[in-house]
Amino acid sequence: MGESAAGNLPIYLLVEGNLDRLVAQCLLKEVGLEYGTTYPRGGWNALEKKFTSFNKTAQGMPVLALLDFMEPKSLYNAPCPGDLVEKLVPLRHPNFLLRIVVREIESWLLADRERLSDFLSIQPNHIPSAPELENDPKQTLVKLASTSRRKEIRTDLVPQKGTSASQGPGYNSRMAEFVINQWRPREAAKRAPSLSRCLTALRRWKLES
């Protein structure tokens, strides 16, 4: 199958978790692309093992991979996202769209300040204006949720006292609800440079495929 037809094919998703999958689907919808099967949703270790095989898959079927720039940065000593991509897939096929999330997917969610503040029932100015500079965006989000005026938000997103959990029992389902119903990629891209680069790359790939 020729590369010129790639833009008409559904794009495979290679992500670390379910929340990343939903974000990836939103991004493809934003630029008018279709998404296909998701692999493997098993965290970083499962994702790393798939790069070589999915780079080959991309010769016939396009693949979008989202990778956090936290743990891999220390593992590969990559000073920037571009260097990390080069280290992970030196001979990357053009249809293997490997995009780096700085620092993790919560950075991109925090970047839509207006919608997230409404969802969490907090003031917008309490949300960092540069979420990609947060050391731990997920914990930043959890701490913001702890100040919510809505009890159900605090119960779902914030871990109970005395436990070793880093998030509340309903964190994943509640944040999935936010991504599906309220999150705006184009707005979030204004405060998340890596998201802006991702959307630009997807639009460019669509035009060139």
C-alpha positions in Angstrom: 0.0 0.0 0.0 1.5 3.3 -1.0 2.4 6.1 1.4 0.1 8.5 -0.6 -2.9 6.6 0.6 -1.9 6.7 4.3 -4.0 9.8 5.1 -7.1 7.9 4.2 -6.4 5.1 6.7 -7.4 4.9 10.3 -4.4 5.6 12.6 -3.3 3.0 15.1 -2.7 4.3 18.6 0.2 3.4 20.7 -0.2 4.8 24.2 0.7 4.2 27.9 -2.9 4.2 29.3 -6.6 4.8 28.8 -6.4 8.5 29.4 -3.7 8.9 26.8 -5.9 6.9 24.4 -8.8 9.3 24.9 -6.5 12.3 24.4 -5.0 10.8 21.2 -8.5 10.2 19.8 -9.4 13.9 20.6 -6.3 15.0 18.7 -7.1 13.0 15.6 -10.7 14.3 15.6 -9.4 17.8 16.0 -7.4 17.5 12.7 -10.0 15.4 10.9 -8.3 12.0 11.0 -9.7 8.6 11.9 -8.4 6.4 14.7 -8.2 2.7 14.7 -7.1 0.0 17.2 -5.2 1.0 20.3 -2.0 -0.8 21.6 -0.9 -1.8 24.2 -2.0 0.4 27.1 0.4 -1.3 29.5 2.6 1.6 30.6 6.1 2.6 29.5 7.6 -0.8 29.7 5.0 -2.3 27.3 5.2 0.7 25.0 9.0 0.6 24.7 9.0 -2.9 23.4 6.6 -2.0 20.5 8.6 0.7 18.8 10.5 -1.4 16.4 7.5 -3.5 15.3 5.2 -0.5 14.9 7.8 1.4 12.9 7.6 -1.5 10.5 3.8 -1.5 10.7 3.8 2.2 9.7 5.0 1.2 6.2 1.4 0.1 5.6 -0.7 1.6 8.4 0.0 4.9 10.1 0.6 4.9 13.8 0.4 7.7 16.4 2.3 7.1 19.6 2.2 9.4 22.7 5.1 9.1 25.1 5.6 11.0 28.4 8.8 13.0 28.8 9.4 12.1 32.4 10.8 8.6 33.0 12.2 8.1 29.5 14.2 11.3 29.9 16.3 9.8 32.7 16.5 6.4 31.0 17.8 7.7 27.8 19.6 10.9 28.9 17.7 12.9 26.3 17.9 16.7 26.9 14.9 17.4 24.8 11.9 15.7 23.2 13.4 15.7 19.7 16.5 13.9 21.0 14.4 11.3 22.7 12.6 10.5 19.5 15.9 10.0 17.7 17.2 7.7 20.4 14.1 5.6 20.5 13.5 5.2 16.8 16.7 6.2 14.8 15.2 5.3 11.4 11.6 6.3 12.1 9.2 5.8 9.2 7.3 9.1 8.2 4.0 7.3 9.1 5.1 6.5 12.6 4.0 9.6 14.4 5.9 9.4 17.7 5.0 12.5 19.7 6.4 13.4 23.1 4.1 14.7 25.9 5.9 17.2 28.2 5.8 16.0 31.0 2.8 13.8 31.1 -0.7 13.7 29.7 -2.0 15.8 32.7 0.1 18.7 31.4 -2.1 18.9 28.4 -5.3 18.7 30.5 -4.2 21.4 32.8 -3.5 23.6 29.8 -7.2 24.1 29.2 -7.6 26.2 32.3 -11.1 27.5 31.7 -12.7 24.1 31.1 -10.7 22.3 33.8 -11.5 25.0 36.4 -15.1 24.6 35.7 -14.8 20.8 35.8 -13.0 20.9 39.2 -15.0 23.8 40.6 -12.0 25.9 41.4 -10.8 29.4 40.3 -9.0 29.4 36.8 -6.1 31.4 38.2 -5.3 28.6 40.6 -4.3 26.4 37.6 -0.6 26.9 36.5 -0.3 29.0 33.3 2.6 26.9 32.1 1.7 23.3 33.1 4.6 21.7 31.2 7.0 23.3 33.7 5.3 21.5 36.6 7.5 18.8 38.1 4.6 16.4 38.5 1.5 17.6 36.6 -0.6 14.7 37.8 0.0 15.6 41.4 -0.6 19.2 40.6 -4.0 18.2 39.3 -4.8 16.1 42.3 -3.8 18.9 44.7 -6.1 21.3 42.8 -8.9 18.8 43.1 -8.4 18.7 46.8 -9.6 22.3 46.9 -12.7 21.7 44.8 -16.1 23.0 46.1 -17.6 19.7 44.9 -17.4 16.8 47.3 -17.6 14.2 44.6 -14.6 15.6 42.8 -12.5 15.5 46.0 -13.7 11.9 46.7 -12.9 10.6 43.2 -9.6 12.4 42.5 -7.9 12.8 45.9 -6.4 9.8 47.7 -7.8 9.0 51.1 -5.7 10.0 54.1 -3.5 7.2 55.4 -3.2 5.4 52.1 -0.1 5.2 49.8 -2.2 5.9 46.7 -1.2 8.8 44.5 -4.7 9.4 43.3 -8.3 8.9 44.3 -10.3 5.8 43.4 -12.3 7.4 40.7 -9.4 9.4 39.1 -9.2 7.6 35.8 -13.0 7.5 35.1 -13.5 11.1 36.2 -10.7 12.5 34.1 -11.8 10.4 31.2 -15.2 12.1 31.5 -13.4 15.5 31.3 -11.5 14.6 28.2 -14.5 13.2 26.4 -16.9 16.0 27.3 -15.0 19.2 27.9 -11.3 19.2 27.0 -10.4 21.4 24.0 -7.1 20.5 22.3 -6.8 23.7 20.3 -7.3 25.9 23.4 -4.9 23.7 25.5 -2.2 24.0 22.8 -1.9 27.7 23.7 -0.3 26.8 27.0 1.3 23.5 26.2 4.0 23.8 23.5 4.4 20.0 23.1 0.7 19.7 22.4 0.9 22.6 19.9 3.8 20.8 18.1 1.8 17.6 18.1 -1.2 19.2 16.4 1.0 20.9 13.9 2.7 17.6 13.1 -0.6 15.8 12.6 -1.9 18.6 10.3 1.3 18.5 8.3 1.2 14.8 8.0 -2.4 14.9 6.9 -1.6 17.3 4.1 1.5 15.4 2.9 0.0 11.9 3.1 
